[in-house]
Structure formats: structure tokens, C-alpha cells
mmCIF file with all atom_site columns, C-alpha atoms in Angstrom:
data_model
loop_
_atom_site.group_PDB
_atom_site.id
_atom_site.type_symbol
_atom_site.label_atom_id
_atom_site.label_alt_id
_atom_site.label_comp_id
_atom_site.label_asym_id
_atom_site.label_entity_id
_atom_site.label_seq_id
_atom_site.pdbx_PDB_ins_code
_atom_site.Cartn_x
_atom_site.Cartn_y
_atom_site.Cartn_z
_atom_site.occupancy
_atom_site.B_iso_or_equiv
_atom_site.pdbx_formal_charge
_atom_site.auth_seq_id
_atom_site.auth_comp_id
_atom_site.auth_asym_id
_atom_site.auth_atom_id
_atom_site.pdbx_PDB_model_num
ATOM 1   C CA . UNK A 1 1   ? 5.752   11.065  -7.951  1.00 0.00 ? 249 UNK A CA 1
ATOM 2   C CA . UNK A 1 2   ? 7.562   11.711  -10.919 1.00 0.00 ? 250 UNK A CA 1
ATOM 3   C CA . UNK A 1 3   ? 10.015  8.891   -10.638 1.00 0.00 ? 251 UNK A CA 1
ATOM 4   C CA . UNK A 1 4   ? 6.321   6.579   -9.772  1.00 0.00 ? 252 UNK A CA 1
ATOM 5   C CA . UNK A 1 5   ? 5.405   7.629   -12.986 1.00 0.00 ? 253 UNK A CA 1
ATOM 6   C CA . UNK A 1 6   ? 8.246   7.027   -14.873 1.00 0.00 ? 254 UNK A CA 1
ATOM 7   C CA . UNK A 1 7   ? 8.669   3.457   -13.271 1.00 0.00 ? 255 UNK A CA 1
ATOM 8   C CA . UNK A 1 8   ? 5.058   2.349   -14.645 1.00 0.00 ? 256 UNK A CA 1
ATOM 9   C CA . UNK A 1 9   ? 5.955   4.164   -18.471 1.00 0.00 ? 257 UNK A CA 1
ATOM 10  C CA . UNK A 1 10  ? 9.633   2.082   -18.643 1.00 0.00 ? 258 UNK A CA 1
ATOM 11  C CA . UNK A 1 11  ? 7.841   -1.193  -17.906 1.00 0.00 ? 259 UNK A CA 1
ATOM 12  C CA . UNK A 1 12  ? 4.709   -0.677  -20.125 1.00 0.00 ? 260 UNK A CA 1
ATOM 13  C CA . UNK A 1 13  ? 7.077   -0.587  -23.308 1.00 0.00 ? 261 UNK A CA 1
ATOM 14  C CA . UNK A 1 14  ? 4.576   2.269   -24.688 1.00 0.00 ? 262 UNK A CA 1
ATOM 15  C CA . UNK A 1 15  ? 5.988   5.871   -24.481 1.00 0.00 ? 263 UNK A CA 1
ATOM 16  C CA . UNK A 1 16  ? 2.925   6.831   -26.254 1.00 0.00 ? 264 UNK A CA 1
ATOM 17  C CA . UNK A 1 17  ? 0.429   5.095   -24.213 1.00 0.00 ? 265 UNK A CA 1
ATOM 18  C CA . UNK A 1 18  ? -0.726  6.948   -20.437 1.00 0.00 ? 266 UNK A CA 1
ATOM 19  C CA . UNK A 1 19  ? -0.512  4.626   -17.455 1.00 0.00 ? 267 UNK A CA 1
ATOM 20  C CA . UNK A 1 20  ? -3.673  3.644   -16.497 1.00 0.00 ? 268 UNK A CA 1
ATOM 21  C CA . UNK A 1 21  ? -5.053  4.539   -12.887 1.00 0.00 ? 269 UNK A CA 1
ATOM 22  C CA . UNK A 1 22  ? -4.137  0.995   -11.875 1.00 0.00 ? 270 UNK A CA 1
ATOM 23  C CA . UNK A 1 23  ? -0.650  0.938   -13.030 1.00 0.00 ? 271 UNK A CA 1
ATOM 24  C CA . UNK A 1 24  ? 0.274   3.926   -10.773 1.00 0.00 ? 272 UNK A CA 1
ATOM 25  C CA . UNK A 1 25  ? -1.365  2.465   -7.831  1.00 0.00 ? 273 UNK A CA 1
ATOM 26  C CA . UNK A 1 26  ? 0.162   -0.858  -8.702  1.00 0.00 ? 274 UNK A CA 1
ATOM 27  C CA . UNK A 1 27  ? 3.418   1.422   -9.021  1.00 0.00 ? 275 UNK A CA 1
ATOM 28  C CA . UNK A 1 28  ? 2.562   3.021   -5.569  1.00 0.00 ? 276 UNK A CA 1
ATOM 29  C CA . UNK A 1 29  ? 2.484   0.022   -4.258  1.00 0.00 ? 277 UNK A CA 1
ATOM 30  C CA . UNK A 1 30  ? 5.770   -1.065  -4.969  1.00 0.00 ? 278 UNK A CA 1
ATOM 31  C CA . UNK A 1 31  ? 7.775   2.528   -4.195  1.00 0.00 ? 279 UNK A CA 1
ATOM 32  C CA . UNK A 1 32  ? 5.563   1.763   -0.315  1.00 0.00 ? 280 UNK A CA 1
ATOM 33  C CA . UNK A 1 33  ? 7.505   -1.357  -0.198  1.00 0.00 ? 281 UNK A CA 1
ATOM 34  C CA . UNK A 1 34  ? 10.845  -0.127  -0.761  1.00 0.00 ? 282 UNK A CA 1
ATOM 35  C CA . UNK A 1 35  ? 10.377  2.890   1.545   1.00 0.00 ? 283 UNK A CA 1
ATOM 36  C CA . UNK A 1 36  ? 8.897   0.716   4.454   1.00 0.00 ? 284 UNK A CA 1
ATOM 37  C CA . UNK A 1 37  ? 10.901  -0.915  6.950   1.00 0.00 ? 285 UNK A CA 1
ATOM 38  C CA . UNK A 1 38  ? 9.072   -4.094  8.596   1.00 0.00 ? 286 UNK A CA 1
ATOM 39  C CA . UNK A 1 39  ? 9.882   -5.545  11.987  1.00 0.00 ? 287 UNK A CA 1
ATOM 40  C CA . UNK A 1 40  ? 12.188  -8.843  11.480  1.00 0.00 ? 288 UNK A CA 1
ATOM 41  C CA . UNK A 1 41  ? 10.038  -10.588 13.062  1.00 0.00 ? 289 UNK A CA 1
ATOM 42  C CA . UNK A 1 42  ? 7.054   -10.041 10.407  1.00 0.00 ? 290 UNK A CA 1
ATOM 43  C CA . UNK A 1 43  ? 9.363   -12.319 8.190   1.00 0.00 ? 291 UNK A CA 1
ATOM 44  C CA . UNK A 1 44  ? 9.475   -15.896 8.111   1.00 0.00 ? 292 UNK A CA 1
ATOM 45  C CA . UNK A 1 45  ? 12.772  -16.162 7.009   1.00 0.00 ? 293 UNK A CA 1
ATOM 46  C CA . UNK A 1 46  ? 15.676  -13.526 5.822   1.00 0.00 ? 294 UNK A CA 1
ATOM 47  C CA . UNK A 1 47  ? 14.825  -14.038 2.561   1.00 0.00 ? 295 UNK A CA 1
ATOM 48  C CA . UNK A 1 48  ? 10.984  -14.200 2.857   1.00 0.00 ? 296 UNK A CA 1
ATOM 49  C CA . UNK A 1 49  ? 9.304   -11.679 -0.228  1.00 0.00 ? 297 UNK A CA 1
ATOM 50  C CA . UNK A 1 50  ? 7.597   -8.384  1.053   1.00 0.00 ? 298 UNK A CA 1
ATOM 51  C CA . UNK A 1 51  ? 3.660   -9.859  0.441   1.00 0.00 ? 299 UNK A CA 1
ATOM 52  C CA . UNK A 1 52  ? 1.350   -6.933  -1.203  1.00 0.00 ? 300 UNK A CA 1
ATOM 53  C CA . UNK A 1 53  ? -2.002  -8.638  -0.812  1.00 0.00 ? 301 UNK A CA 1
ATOM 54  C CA . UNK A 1 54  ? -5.090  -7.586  -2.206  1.00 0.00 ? 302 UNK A CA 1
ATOM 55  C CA . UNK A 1 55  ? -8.170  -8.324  -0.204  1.00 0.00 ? 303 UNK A CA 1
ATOM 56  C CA . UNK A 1 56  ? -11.579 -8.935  -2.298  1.00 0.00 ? 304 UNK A CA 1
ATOM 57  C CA . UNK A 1 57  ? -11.783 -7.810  -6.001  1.00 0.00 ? 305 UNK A CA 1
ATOM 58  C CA . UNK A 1 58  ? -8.682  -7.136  -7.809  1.00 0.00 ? 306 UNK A CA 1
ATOM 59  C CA . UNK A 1 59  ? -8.776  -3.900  -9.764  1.00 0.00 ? 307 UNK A CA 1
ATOM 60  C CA . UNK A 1 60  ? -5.252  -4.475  -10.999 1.00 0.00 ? 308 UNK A CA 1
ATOM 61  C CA . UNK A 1 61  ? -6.017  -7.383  -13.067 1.00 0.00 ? 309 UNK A CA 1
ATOM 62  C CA . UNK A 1 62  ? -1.965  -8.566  -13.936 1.00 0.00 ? 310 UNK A CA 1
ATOM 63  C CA . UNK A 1 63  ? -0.655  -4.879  -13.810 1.00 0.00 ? 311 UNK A CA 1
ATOM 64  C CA . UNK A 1 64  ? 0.495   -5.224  -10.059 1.00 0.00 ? 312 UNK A CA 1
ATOM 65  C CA . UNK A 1 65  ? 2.142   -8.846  -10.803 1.00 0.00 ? 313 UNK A CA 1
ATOM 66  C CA . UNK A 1 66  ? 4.030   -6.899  -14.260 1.00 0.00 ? 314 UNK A CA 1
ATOM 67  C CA . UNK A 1 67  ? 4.891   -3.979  -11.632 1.00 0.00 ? 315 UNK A CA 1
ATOM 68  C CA . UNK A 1 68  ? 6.454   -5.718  -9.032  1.00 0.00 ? 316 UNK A CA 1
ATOM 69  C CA . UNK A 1 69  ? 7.736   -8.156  -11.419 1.00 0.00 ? 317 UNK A CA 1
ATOM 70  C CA . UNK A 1 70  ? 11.607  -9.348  -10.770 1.00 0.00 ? 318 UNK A CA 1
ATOM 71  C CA . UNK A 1 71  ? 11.771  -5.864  -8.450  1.00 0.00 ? 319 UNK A CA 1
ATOM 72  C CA . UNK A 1 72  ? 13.038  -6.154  -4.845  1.00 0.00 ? 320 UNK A CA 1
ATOM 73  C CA . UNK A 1 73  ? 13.070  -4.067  -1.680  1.00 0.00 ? 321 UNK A CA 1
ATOM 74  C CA . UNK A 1 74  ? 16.046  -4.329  0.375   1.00 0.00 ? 322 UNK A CA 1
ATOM 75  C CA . UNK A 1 75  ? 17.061  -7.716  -0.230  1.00 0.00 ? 323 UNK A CA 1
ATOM 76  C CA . UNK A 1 76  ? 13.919  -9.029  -0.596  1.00 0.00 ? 324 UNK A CA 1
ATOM 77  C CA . UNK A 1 77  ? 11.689  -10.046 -3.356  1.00 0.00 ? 325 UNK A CA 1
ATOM 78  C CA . UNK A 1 78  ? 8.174   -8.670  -3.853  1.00 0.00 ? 326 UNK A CA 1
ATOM 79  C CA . UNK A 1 79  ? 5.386   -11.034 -3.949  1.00 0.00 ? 327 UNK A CA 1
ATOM 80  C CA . UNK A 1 80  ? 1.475   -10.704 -5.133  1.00 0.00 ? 328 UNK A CA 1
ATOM 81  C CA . UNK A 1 81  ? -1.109  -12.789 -3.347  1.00 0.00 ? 329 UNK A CA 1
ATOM 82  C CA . UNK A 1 82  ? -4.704  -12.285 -3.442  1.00 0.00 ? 330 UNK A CA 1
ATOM 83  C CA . UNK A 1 83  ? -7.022  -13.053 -0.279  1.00 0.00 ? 331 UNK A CA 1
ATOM 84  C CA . UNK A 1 84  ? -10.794 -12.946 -0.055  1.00 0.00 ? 332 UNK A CA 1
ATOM 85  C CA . UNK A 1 85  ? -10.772 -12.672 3.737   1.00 0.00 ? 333 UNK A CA 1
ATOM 86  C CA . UNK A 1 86  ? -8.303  -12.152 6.559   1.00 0.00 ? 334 UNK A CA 1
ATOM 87  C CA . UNK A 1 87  ? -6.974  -15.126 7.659   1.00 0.00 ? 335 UNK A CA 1
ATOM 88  C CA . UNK A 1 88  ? -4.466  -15.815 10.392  1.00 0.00 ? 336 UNK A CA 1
ATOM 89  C CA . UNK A 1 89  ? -1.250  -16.444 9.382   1.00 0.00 ? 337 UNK A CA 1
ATOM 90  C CA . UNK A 1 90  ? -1.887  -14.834 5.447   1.00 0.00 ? 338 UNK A CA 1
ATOM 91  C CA . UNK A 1 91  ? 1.923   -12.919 6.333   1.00 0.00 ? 339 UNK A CA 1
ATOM 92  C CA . UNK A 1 92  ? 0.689   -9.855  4.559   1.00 0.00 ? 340 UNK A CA 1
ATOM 93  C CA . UNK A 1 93  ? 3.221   -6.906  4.974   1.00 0.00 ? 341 UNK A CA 1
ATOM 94  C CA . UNK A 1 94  ? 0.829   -4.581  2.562   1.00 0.00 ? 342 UNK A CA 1
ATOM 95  C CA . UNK A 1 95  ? -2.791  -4.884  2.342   1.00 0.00 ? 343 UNK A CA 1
ATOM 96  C CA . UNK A 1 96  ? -4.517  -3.348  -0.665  1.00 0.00 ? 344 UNK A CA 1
ATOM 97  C CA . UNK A 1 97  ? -8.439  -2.700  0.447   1.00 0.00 ? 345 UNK A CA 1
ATOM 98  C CA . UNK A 1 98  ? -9.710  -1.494  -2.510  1.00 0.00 ? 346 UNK A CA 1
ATOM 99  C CA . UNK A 1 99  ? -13.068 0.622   -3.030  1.00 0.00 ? 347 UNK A CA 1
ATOM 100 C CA . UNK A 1 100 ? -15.322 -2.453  -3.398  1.00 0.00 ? 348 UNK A CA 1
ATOM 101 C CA . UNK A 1 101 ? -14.005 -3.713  0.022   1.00 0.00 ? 349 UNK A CA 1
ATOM 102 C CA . UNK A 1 102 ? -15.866 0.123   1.488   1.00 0.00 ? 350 UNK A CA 1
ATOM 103 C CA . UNK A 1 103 ? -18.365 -1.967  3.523   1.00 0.00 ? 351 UNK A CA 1
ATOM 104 C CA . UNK A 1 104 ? -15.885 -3.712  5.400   1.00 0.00 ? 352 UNK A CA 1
ATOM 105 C CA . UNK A 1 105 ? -12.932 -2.045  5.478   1.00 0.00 ? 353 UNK A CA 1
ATOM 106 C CA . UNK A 1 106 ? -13.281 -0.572  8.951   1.00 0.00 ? 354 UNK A CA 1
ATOM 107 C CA . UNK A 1 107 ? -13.839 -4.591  10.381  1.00 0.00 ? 355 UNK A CA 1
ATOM 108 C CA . UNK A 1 108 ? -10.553 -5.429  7.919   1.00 0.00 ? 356 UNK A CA 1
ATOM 109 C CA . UNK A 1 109 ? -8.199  -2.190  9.767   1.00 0.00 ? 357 UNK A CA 1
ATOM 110 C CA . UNK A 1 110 ? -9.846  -3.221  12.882  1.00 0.00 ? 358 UNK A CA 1
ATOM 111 C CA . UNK A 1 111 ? -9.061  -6.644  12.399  1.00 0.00 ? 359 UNK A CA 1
ATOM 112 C CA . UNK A 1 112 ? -5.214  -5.860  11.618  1.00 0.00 ? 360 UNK A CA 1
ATOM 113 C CA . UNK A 1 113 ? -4.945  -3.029  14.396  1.00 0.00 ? 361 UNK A CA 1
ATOM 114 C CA . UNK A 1 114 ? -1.318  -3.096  15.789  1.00 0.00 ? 362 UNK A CA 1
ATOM 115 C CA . UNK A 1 115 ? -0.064  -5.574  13.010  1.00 0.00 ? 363 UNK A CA 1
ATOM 116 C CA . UNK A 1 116 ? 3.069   -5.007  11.266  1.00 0.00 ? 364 UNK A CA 1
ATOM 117 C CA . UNK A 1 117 ? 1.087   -4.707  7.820   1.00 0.00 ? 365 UNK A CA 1
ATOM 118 C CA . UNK A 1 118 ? 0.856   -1.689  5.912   1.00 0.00 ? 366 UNK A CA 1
ATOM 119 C CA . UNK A 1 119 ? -2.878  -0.812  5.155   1.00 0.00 ? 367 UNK A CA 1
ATOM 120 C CA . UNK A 1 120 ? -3.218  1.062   1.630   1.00 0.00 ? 368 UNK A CA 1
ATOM 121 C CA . UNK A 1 121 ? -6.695  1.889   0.731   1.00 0.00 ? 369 UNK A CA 1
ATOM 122 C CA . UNK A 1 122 ? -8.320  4.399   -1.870  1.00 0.00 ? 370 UNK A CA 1
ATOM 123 C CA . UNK A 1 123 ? -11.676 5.529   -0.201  1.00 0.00 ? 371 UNK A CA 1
ATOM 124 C CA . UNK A 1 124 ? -11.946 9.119   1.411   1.00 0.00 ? 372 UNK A CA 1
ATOM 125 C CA . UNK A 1 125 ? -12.485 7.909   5.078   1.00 0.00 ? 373 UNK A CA 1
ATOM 126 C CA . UNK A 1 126 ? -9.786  5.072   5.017   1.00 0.00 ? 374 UNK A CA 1
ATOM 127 C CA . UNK A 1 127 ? -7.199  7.129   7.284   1.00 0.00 ? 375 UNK A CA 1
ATOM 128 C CA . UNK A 1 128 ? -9.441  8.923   9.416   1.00 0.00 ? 376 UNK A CA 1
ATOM 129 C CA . UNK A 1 129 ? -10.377 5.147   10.173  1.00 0.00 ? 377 UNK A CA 1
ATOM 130 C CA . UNK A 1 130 ? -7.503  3.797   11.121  1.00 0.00 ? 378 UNK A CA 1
ATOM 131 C CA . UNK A 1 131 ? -5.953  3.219   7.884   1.00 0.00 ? 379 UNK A CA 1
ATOM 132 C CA . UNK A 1 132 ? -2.291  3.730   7.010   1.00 0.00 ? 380 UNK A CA 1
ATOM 133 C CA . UNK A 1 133 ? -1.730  5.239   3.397   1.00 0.00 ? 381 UNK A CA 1
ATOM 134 C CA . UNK A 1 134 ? -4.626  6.389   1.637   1.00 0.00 ? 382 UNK A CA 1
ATOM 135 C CA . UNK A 1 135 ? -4.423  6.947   -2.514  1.00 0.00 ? 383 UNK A CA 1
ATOM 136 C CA . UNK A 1 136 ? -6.560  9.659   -3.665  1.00 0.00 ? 384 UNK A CA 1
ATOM 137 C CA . UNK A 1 137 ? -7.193  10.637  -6.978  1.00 0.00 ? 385 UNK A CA 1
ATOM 138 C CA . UNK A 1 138 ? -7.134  14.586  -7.476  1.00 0.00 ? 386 UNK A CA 1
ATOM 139 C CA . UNK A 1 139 ? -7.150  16.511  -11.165 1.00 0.00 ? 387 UNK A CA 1
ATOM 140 C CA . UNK A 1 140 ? -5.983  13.181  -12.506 1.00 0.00 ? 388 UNK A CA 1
ATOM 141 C CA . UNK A 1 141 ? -3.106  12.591  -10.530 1.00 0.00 ? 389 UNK A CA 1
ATOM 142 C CA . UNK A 1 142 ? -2.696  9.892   -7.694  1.00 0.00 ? 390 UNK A CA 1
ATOM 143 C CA . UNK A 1 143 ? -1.842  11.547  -4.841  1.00 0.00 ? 391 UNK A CA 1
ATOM 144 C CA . UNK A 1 144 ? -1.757  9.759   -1.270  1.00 0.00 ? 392 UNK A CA 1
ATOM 145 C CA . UNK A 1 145 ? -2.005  10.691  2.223   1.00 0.00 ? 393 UNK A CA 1
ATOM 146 C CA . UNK A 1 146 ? -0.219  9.075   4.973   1.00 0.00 ? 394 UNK A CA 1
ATOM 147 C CA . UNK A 1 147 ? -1.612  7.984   9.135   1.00 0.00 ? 395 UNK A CA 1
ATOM 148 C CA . UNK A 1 148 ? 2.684   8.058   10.293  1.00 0.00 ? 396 UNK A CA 1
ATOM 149 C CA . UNK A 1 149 ? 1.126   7.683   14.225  1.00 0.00 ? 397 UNK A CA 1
ATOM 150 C CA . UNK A 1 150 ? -0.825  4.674   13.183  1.00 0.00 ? 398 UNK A CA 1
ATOM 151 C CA . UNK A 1 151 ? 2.327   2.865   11.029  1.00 0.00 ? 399 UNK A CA 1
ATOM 152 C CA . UNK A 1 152 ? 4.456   3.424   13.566  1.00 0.00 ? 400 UNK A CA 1
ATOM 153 C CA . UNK A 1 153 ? 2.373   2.162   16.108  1.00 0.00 ? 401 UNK A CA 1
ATOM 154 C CA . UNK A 1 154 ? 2.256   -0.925  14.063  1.00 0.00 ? 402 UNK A CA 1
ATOM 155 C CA . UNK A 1 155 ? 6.365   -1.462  14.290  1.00 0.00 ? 403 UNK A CA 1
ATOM 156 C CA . UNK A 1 156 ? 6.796   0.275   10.493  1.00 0.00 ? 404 UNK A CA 1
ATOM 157 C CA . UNK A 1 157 ? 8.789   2.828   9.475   1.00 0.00 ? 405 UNK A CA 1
ATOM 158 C CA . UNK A 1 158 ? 8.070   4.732   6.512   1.00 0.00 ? 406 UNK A CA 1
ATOM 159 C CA . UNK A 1 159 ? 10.915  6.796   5.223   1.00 0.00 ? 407 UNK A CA 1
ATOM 160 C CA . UNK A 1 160 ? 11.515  10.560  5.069   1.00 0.00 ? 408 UNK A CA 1
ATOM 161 C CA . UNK A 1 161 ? 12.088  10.402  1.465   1.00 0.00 ? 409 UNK A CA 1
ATOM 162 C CA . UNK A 1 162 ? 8.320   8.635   0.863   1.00 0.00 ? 410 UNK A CA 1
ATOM 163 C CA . UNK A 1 163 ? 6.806   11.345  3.507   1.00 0.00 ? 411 UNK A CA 1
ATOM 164 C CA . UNK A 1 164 ? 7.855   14.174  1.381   1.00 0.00 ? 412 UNK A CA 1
ATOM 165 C CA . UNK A 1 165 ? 5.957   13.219  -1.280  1.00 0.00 ? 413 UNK A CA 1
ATOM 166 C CA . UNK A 1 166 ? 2.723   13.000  0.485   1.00 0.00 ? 414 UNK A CA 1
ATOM 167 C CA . UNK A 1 167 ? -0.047  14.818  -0.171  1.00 0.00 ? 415 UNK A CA 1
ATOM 168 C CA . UNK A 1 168 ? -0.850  15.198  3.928   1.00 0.00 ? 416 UNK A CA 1
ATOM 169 C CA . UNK A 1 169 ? 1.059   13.505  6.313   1.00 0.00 ? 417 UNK A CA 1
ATOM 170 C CA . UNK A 1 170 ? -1.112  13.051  10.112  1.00 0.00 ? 418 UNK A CA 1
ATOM 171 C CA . UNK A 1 171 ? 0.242   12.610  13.052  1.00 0.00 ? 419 UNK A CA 1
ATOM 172 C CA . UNK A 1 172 ? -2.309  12.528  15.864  1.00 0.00 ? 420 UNK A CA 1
ATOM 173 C CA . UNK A 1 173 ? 0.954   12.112  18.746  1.00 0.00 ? 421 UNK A CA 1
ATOM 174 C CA . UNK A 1 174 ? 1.051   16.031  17.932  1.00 0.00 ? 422 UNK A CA 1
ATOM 175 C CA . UNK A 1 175 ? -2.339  17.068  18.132  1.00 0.00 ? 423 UNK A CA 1
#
């Protein structure tokens, strides 16, 4: 979390100025990429960017585009693209359902069930319904919580090192 932090602070320029909620979870964002391993075949190409989409409103405004910004994972590049709706072939590897998407995000996981696409969301019931990484905001921090059976059902692998620093990590396989 601390190196999350840090990431947003070196590229706002401000020392003296806090992140704001935003710029973590636009920081969040990016660490998910580079500690996500995709299927090839979710790639066009071997050189085709990591696309973190944001379905509906976008309550990152240009923080997520500064975040990700020149950064890679792997040898890829990292790529913003906003949707409205789910269309076939939108090749989103992370899908950002924010809290004004809470009337359809169940339709949106259900929609992407099984897809190599990892669903980040920020509303309480997100993982329980079928969501991937959930952020949650607790005493001011962002803090997430992680579905690994679901991901991995979808062909992703989420690193050890990312796991650790999860708030709760749920794994129904062991239930």
C-alpha cells in the first residue's frame, strides 16, 4: 500500500498536497495491472496495451490517464478507454464499475462471467456478486478485497505479492 501511495505522491509533483481518493484508486489500478497475468490469447497482438476501461461515469476525471501515463506492465503499455456499455469486442483486460454503475453492475459481472477481464469495483456487495477486486474505503485508507476463485476461473493470475496486501482474500474452492 505504501509503495501505491508513494507512486500517486512522485507523479503529483506536490509533497505537500494528499492524493485524492481517485488518485489511489487510479494508482490501484495500475499496481492490478502489473500484478495480473492475462491469458495470451486476451491480446491482440504481443505488444497490444493492458486496457483499464471505465464503464459509465468517470470519477477519475484525467488522474487515471496521468497515473498510467508512459507506465508499462510486463512489456506492455497501459491504456485508458472509457465505455458506456459492454460491447463485444471492447478488449478490456480491467473493468472499472464504479459506484454510479450500482444498478447494473450485477448484469455488467454477469455479462463478463468467465472473461479474461479483471472486474474492479468499489461498492460493498461487488465480490460477494461475482466481482473480482473490490476497493473499499476504511478510516481513510483504500483498502481492497480480492474474489482469487472467481479471477482464476476467468484464466488470471493475480500474484502472491498483490494478495498479501489485501485486506481479505476469498476463496470459495476452500469453503
Amino acid at each position: 500500500m505504501a509503495v501505491i501511495a508513494a507512486c500517486v505522491c512522485a507523479r503529483s509533483g506536490s509533497a505537500a498536497s494528499a492524493p485524492t481518493e481517485y488518485q489511489l484508486k487510479a494508482a490501484f489500478l495500475m499496481n492490478f495491472a502489473k500484478f495480473t497475468d492475462w491469458p495470451a490469447h486476451s491480446f491482440k497482438t504481443p505488444q497490444s496495451p493492458i486496457n483499464i476501461c471505465v464503464i459509465g461515469d468517470d470519477p477519475f476525471k484525467a488522474d487515471l490517464d496521468d497515473t498510467v501515463r508512459g507506465q508499462t506492465a510486463g512489456n506492455r503499455g497501459l491504456a485508458v478507454r472509457r465505455i458506456s456499455q459492454l460491447q463485444p469486442g471492447d478488449n478490456c483486460h480491467i473493468l472499472f464499475v464504479g459506484l454510479n454503475e450500482r444498478e447494473r453492475f450485477e448484469r455488467i459481472l454477469g455479462a463478463l462471467k468467465n472473461h479474461a477481464c479483471l472486474t474492479v469495483g468499489e461498492e460493498m456487495e461487488f465480490a460477494q456478486a461475482g466481482g473480482m477486486i473490490n476497493l473499499l474505503v476504511e478510516d481513510r485508507k483504500i483498502r481492497f478485497e480480492v474474489s482469487l476463485d472467481v479471477a482464476e476461473k476467468a484464466g488470471l493470475k493475480i500474484s502472491s505479492r498483490l494478495l498479501k496486501l489485501a485486506k481479505t482474500v476469498r476463496d470459495r474452492r476452500k469453503n
